């Protein structure tokens, strides 16, 4: 038996790096999803009530095995081989603990054994961007520390074994503009990081990447820090590029044997640059559920790089995999999409932007090489109700229902033989689909791909000649809007796609002079009444 | 000291206004929508007006300070200030009201609407008022078999449900943030702990689209599990939901 208490105090004092709490703040921003969420408290009480032993500590080992079986085995497997029943529907797959390799570690680059704090942190805070949840609100510190020891023994390590080397931090360079500039140069120098992470860090390096088990891995999109397994704090990034990410292609840049090795100072510059990539204008703001279309006087943009788009305000939404019907999608790659809209007296234009690591061109040799299995076209679709609802009742968000039809405008990226295409569907549920002529209805779309991002513009007239089949846009009305996206290199086609729930589109009618005129009328009317009152009062006094 | 009646009216009005804000903002955890507040306050004003002008006497008492303001020459400076401030305030209010509103419309939905008395699932009619979980009896009769059934339910859950409801059953799965309404939190005492197993069976088998209109079936991302799971699997996953959370299903005896 081991002395568990001693162990925990060592972890407690050593492991509480500030950066560890970064994930909490990141999620904290995203957490208050519309509506309220009862915090973990209730469940904590529930689990405590169910699991606190009434007698003193039973055998700690068997207790840990029990917790593992209840909480972890569904993914990581009873034996820790990563083959729990959930595994085949997850990417990344649950860690195989028998291999003794872990992604997030702060020990030296040439050994696999992590520090106990590294494992404890991943268990406590979870791994964003994966199914691995944070257990800190359910399990006690003691239980998590015991799990760390248990997991190590599954790989044949001694429960108390310690790594022999640590990442050397040198002196931290703070993130100045200069440091970020140097970092960017090093990032691009001889394609050091851009080889996999792409020129703008969106993970679009043109390479087929498989992890040691042959499972598809994607280089991280460095502009989306909420998908980092371990925060985008420069210290965390420094640790990752020093130690590498075991089991994946992400190498160590502290390894002197690497031809792209970086000194400690250089690694700080790169870390500062990567940390600065967290964009702010394309993040999901949960309280923003309305795409506000601004009104222009002149011509509307018909391409993505038209400067007119600067006048539109993008709204970004989460994409979730389609799990409602037919063939479902469990391993999505697209995770967010941004929508902007502009309109004038005649027309409306939408700009849909989403990061996709791969430009999927069926027939193209390079694209086929990167793809996971059969390749399909990339695609995006915009769904609108045929009739703008006047009450709360809307069409079902998954392609409408028998009593409420939707218009779906879809753009597909094209193959080596076929150009991009725009199509139009009227649907009353998945079983009642009518394909229509998009050009005939005036729906036009065109897309461009650059450095890991698709930009697609869709235009249509506000009103059409066919109001019984086409939505007629009206100023100032809240119009339900939903989106879907397909990453063809990820095997996404037909019903296998990502989608959003209903959001809103609003054609923002300019306020004009009406508020001012009404305000003036109100003021004058009240002043008039006041005068009338005063005069009648003084008349009464005189009488 | 007696509070002047006009001041009473103002105090009551402000008190109720603050109470609405506090109850919604802090107790219910959602700020009160402005359209709803305006409507409530309209009724409050109407009510106050009726109560405070019930007799001629009380009406006179109510308007006395206002009358004095206009008619008493000694109060002229105060009057001038009031007569300038009031129209300006009203003008500013009117201006704000007339500005177009960009807030998303409010969507109220009932989380646990009344179930239909019978439903058709798997081409078969079920009477929800008598339906029971056929596997529940093993909890007493054959605990070993029961553990096995729960484990099978866990498997159904982790392969199908955790994406939204979370593997901690806290409604916070990897994709929960992209959904509106959010997936329900089974650990919360306000969900399955309040429900009968037959209600869950109906909800799981028919999903979002199976909801009546007050549940806003057009919004819910809850899939129709009848299309993917067998009846047996649904009953097993229900066993698992209660087992993992430690809640107990509501039964007819409790009613």
CSV table of N, CA and C in Angstrom, one decimal, chain A residues 83-140:
chain,number,residue,atom,x,y,z
A,83,UNK,N,-10.6,1.3,-25.6
A,83,UNK,CA,-11.6,0.7,-26.4
A,83,UNK,C,-13.0,0.6,-25.8
A,84,UNK,N,-13.4,1.6,-25.0
A,84,UNK,CA,-14.7,1.6,-24.4
A,84,UNK,C,-15.8,1.7,-25.5
A,85,UNK,N,-17.0,1.4,-25.2
A,85,UNK,CA,-18.1,1.4,-26.2
A,85,UNK,C,-18.2,2.8,-26.9
A,86,UNK,N,-17.8,3.9,-26.4
A,86,UNK,CA,-17.9,5.1,-27.0
A,86,UNK,C,-16.8,5.4,-28.1
A,87,UNK,N,-15.7,4.6,-28.0
A,87,UNK,CA,-14.5,4.9,-28.7
A,87,UNK,C,-14.7,5.1,-30.2
A,88,UNK,N,-15.4,4.2,-30.8
A,88,UNK,CA,-15.5,4.2,-32.3
A,88,UNK,C,-16.2,5.4,-32.8
A,89,UNK,N,-17.0,6.2,-31.9
A,89,UNK,CA,-17.7,7.3,-32.4
A,89,UNK,C,-17.0,8.6,-31.9
A,90,UNK,N,-15.7,8.5,-31.5
A,90,UNK,CA,-15.0,9.7,-31.1
A,90,UNK,C,-13.8,10.0,-31.8
A,91,UNK,N,-13.5,11.3,-32.2
A,91,UNK,CA,-12.2,11.7,-32.7
A,91,UNK,C,-11.9,13.0,-32.0
A,92,UNK,N,-10.8,13.2,-31.3
A,92,UNK,CA,-9.8,12.1,-31.1
A,92,UNK,C,-10.4,11.0,-30.2
A,93,UNK,N,-9.8,9.8,-30.4
A,93,UNK,CA,-10.3,8.7,-29.6
A,93,UNK,C,-9.8,8.8,-28.2
A,94,UNK,N,-10.5,8.1,-27.2
A,94,UNK,CA,-10.0,8.1,-25.9
A,94,UNK,C,-8.6,7.6,-25.8
A,95,UNK,N,-7.8,8.1,-24.8
A,95,UNK,CA,-6.4,7.6,-24.7
A,95,UNK,C,-6.4,6.2,-24.3
A,96,UNK,N,-5.5,5.5,-25.0
A,96,UNK,CA,-5.2,4.1,-24.6
A,96,UNK,C,-4.1,4.1,-23.5
A,97,UNK,N,-4.5,3.8,-22.3
A,97,UNK,CA,-3.6,4.0,-21.1
A,97,UNK,C,-2.6,2.9,-21.1
A,98,UNK,N,-2.7,1.8,-21.8
A,98,UNK,CA,-1.7,0.8,-21.8
A,98,UNK,C,-0.4,1.2,-22.5
A,99,UNK,N,-0.5,2.3,-23.3
A,99,UNK,CA,0.7,2.7,-24.1
A,99,UNK,C,1.6,3.6,-23.2
A,100,UNK,N,1.0,4.2,-22.2
A,100,UNK,CA,1.9,5.1,-21.3
A,100,UNK,C,2.3,6.3,-22.0
A,101,UNK,N,1.6,6.8,-23.0
A,101,UNK,CA,1.9,8.0,-23.7
A,101,UNK,C,0.8,9.1,-23.5
A,102,UNK,N,1.1,10.3,-23.2
A,102,UNK,CA,0.1,11.3,-22.9
A,102,UNK,C,0.4,12.5,-23.7
A,103,UNK,N,-0.6,13.3,-24.1
A,103,UNK,CA,-0.4,14.4,-24.9
A,103,UNK,C,0.2,15.6,-24.1
A,104,UNK,N,-0.4,15.8,-22.9
A,104,UNK,CA,0.0,17.0,-22.2
A,104,UNK,C,0.9,16.7,-21.1
A,105,UNK,N,2.2,17.1,-21.3
A,105,UNK,CA,3.2,16.8,-20.3
A,105,UNK,C,4.2,17.9,-20.2
A,106,UNK,N,4.8,18.1,-19.0
A,106,UNK,CA,5.8,19.1,-18.9
A,106,UNK,C,7.2,18.5,-18.5
A,107,UNK,N,7.3,17.1,-18.7
A,107,UNK,CA,8.6,16.5,-18.5
A,107,UNK,C,9.4,16.6,-19.8
A,108,UNK,N,10.7,16.2,-19.7
A,108,UNK,CA,11.6,16.3,-20.8
A,108,UNK,C,11.1,15.7,-22.1
A,109,UNK,N,11.6,16.2,-23.3
A,109,UNK,CA,11.0,15.8,-24.6
A,109,UNK,C,11.3,14.4,-24.9
A,110,UNK,N,12.4,13.8,-24.3
A,110,UNK,CA,12.8,12.4,-24.7
A,110,UNK,C,12.3,11.4,-23.8
A,111,UNK,N,11.3,11.7,-22.9
A,111,UNK,CA,10.7,10.6,-22.2
A,111,UNK,C,9.1,10.7,-22.2
A,112,UNK,N,8.5,9.6,-22.1
A,112,UNK,CA,7.0,9.6,-22.2
A,112,UNK,C,6.3,9.9,-20.8
A,113,UNK,N,7.0,9.5,-19.7
A,113,UNK,CA,6.4,9.7,-18.4
A,113,UNK,C,6.1,11.1,-18.1
A,114,UNK,N,4.9,11.5,-17.9
A,114,UNK,CA,4.6,12.9,-17.5
A,114,UNK,C,4.7,13.1,-16.0
A,115,UNK,N,4.6,14.3,-15.6
A,115,UNK,CA,4.5,14.6,-14.1
A,115,UNK,C,3.1,14.3,-13.7
A,116,UNK,N,3.0,13.9,-12.4
A,116,UNK,CA,1.6,13.6,-11.9
A,116,UNK,C,0.7,14.8,-12.1
A,117,UNK,N,1.2,16.0,-11.9
A,117,UNK,CA,0.4,17.2,-12.0
A,117,UNK,C,-0.2,17.3,-13.4
A,118,UNK,N,0.6,16.9,-14.5
A,118,UNK,CA,0.1,17.0,-15.8
A,118,UNK,C,-1.2,16.1,-16.0
A,119,UNK,N,-1.1,14.9,-15.5
A,119,UNK,CA,-2.3,14.0,-15.6
A,119,UNK,C,-3.4,14.5,-14.8
A,120,UNK,N,-3.1,14.9,-13.6
A,120,UNK,CA,-4.1,15.4,-12.6
A,120,UNK,C,-4.9,16.6,-13.3
A,121,UNK,N,-4.1,17.5,-13.9
A,121,UNK,CA,-4.7,18.6,-14.5
A,121,UNK,C,-5.7,18.3,-15.6
A,122,UNK,N,-5.3,17.3,-16.5
A,122,UNK,CA,-6.2,16.9,-17.6
A,122,UNK,C,-7.5,16.3,-17.0
A,123,UNK,N,-7.3,15.5,-15.9
A,123,UNK,CA,-8.5,14.9,-15.4
A,123,UNK,C,-9.4,15.9,-14.7
A,124,UNK,N,-8.8,16.9,-14.0
A,124,UNK,CA,-9.5,17.9,-13.3
A,124,UNK,C,-10.2,18.8,-14.2
A,125,UNK,N,-9.4,19.4,-15.2
A,125,UNK,CA,-9.9,20.4,-16.1
A,125,UNK,C,-10.5,19.9,-17.4
A,126,UNK,N,-10.3,18.7,-17.7
A,126,UNK,CA,-10.8,18.1,-19.0
A,126,UNK,C,-9.9,18.6,-20.1
A,127,UNK,N,-10.2,18.1,-21.3
A,127,UNK,CA,-9.5,18.4,-22.5
A,127,UNK,C,-10.4,19.1,-23.6
A,128,UNK,N,-10.4,20.4,-23.6
A,128,UNK,CA,-11.3,21.1,-24.5
A,128,UNK,C,-11.2,20.6,-26.0
A,129,UNK,N,-12.2,20.6,-26.7
A,129,UNK,CA,-12.2,20.2,-28.1
A,129,UNK,C,-12.3,18.7,-28.2
A,130,UNK,N,-12.4,18.0,-27.1
A,130,UNK,CA,-12.6,16.5,-27.2
A,130,UNK,C,-13.7,16.1,-26.2
A,131,UNK,N,-14.0,14.8,-26.2
A,131,UNK,CA,-15.1,14.3,-25.3
A,131,UNK,C,-14.6,14.3,-23.9
A,132,UNK,N,-13.3,14.4,-23.6
A,132,UNK,CA,-12.8,14.2,-22.3
A,132,UNK,C,-13.3,15.4,-21.4
A,133,UNK,N,-14.1,15.0,-20.4
A,133,UNK,CA,-14.7,16.1,-19.6
A,133,UNK,C,-13.8,16.5,-18.4
A,134,UNK,N,-14.2,17.6,-17.8
A,134,UNK,CA,-13.5,18.0,-16.6
A,134,UNK,C,-14.2,17.3,-15.4
A,135,UNK,N,-13.4,16.6,-14.5
A,135,UNK,CA,-13.9,15.9,-13.4
A,135,UNK,C,-13.9,16.6,-12.1
A,136,UNK,N,-13.2,17.8,-12.1
A,136,UNK,CA,-13.0,18.5,-10.9
A,136,UNK,C,-14.2,18.8,-10.1
A,137,UNK,N,-15.4,18.9,-10.7
A,137,UNK,CA,-16.6,19.2,-10.0
A,137,UNK,C,-17.3,17.9,-9.5
A,138,UNK,N,-16.8,16.7,-9.8
A,138,UNK,CA,-17.5,15.5,-9.4
A,138,UNK,C,-16.6,14.7,-8.4
A,139,UNK,N,-15.3,14.7,-8.7
A,139,UNK,CA,-14.4,13.9,-7.9
A,139,UNK,C,-13.6,14.7,-7.0
A,140,UNK,N,-13.2,14.2,-5.8
A,140,UNK,CA,-12.4,14.9,-4.9
A,140,UNK,C,-11.0,14.9,-5.3
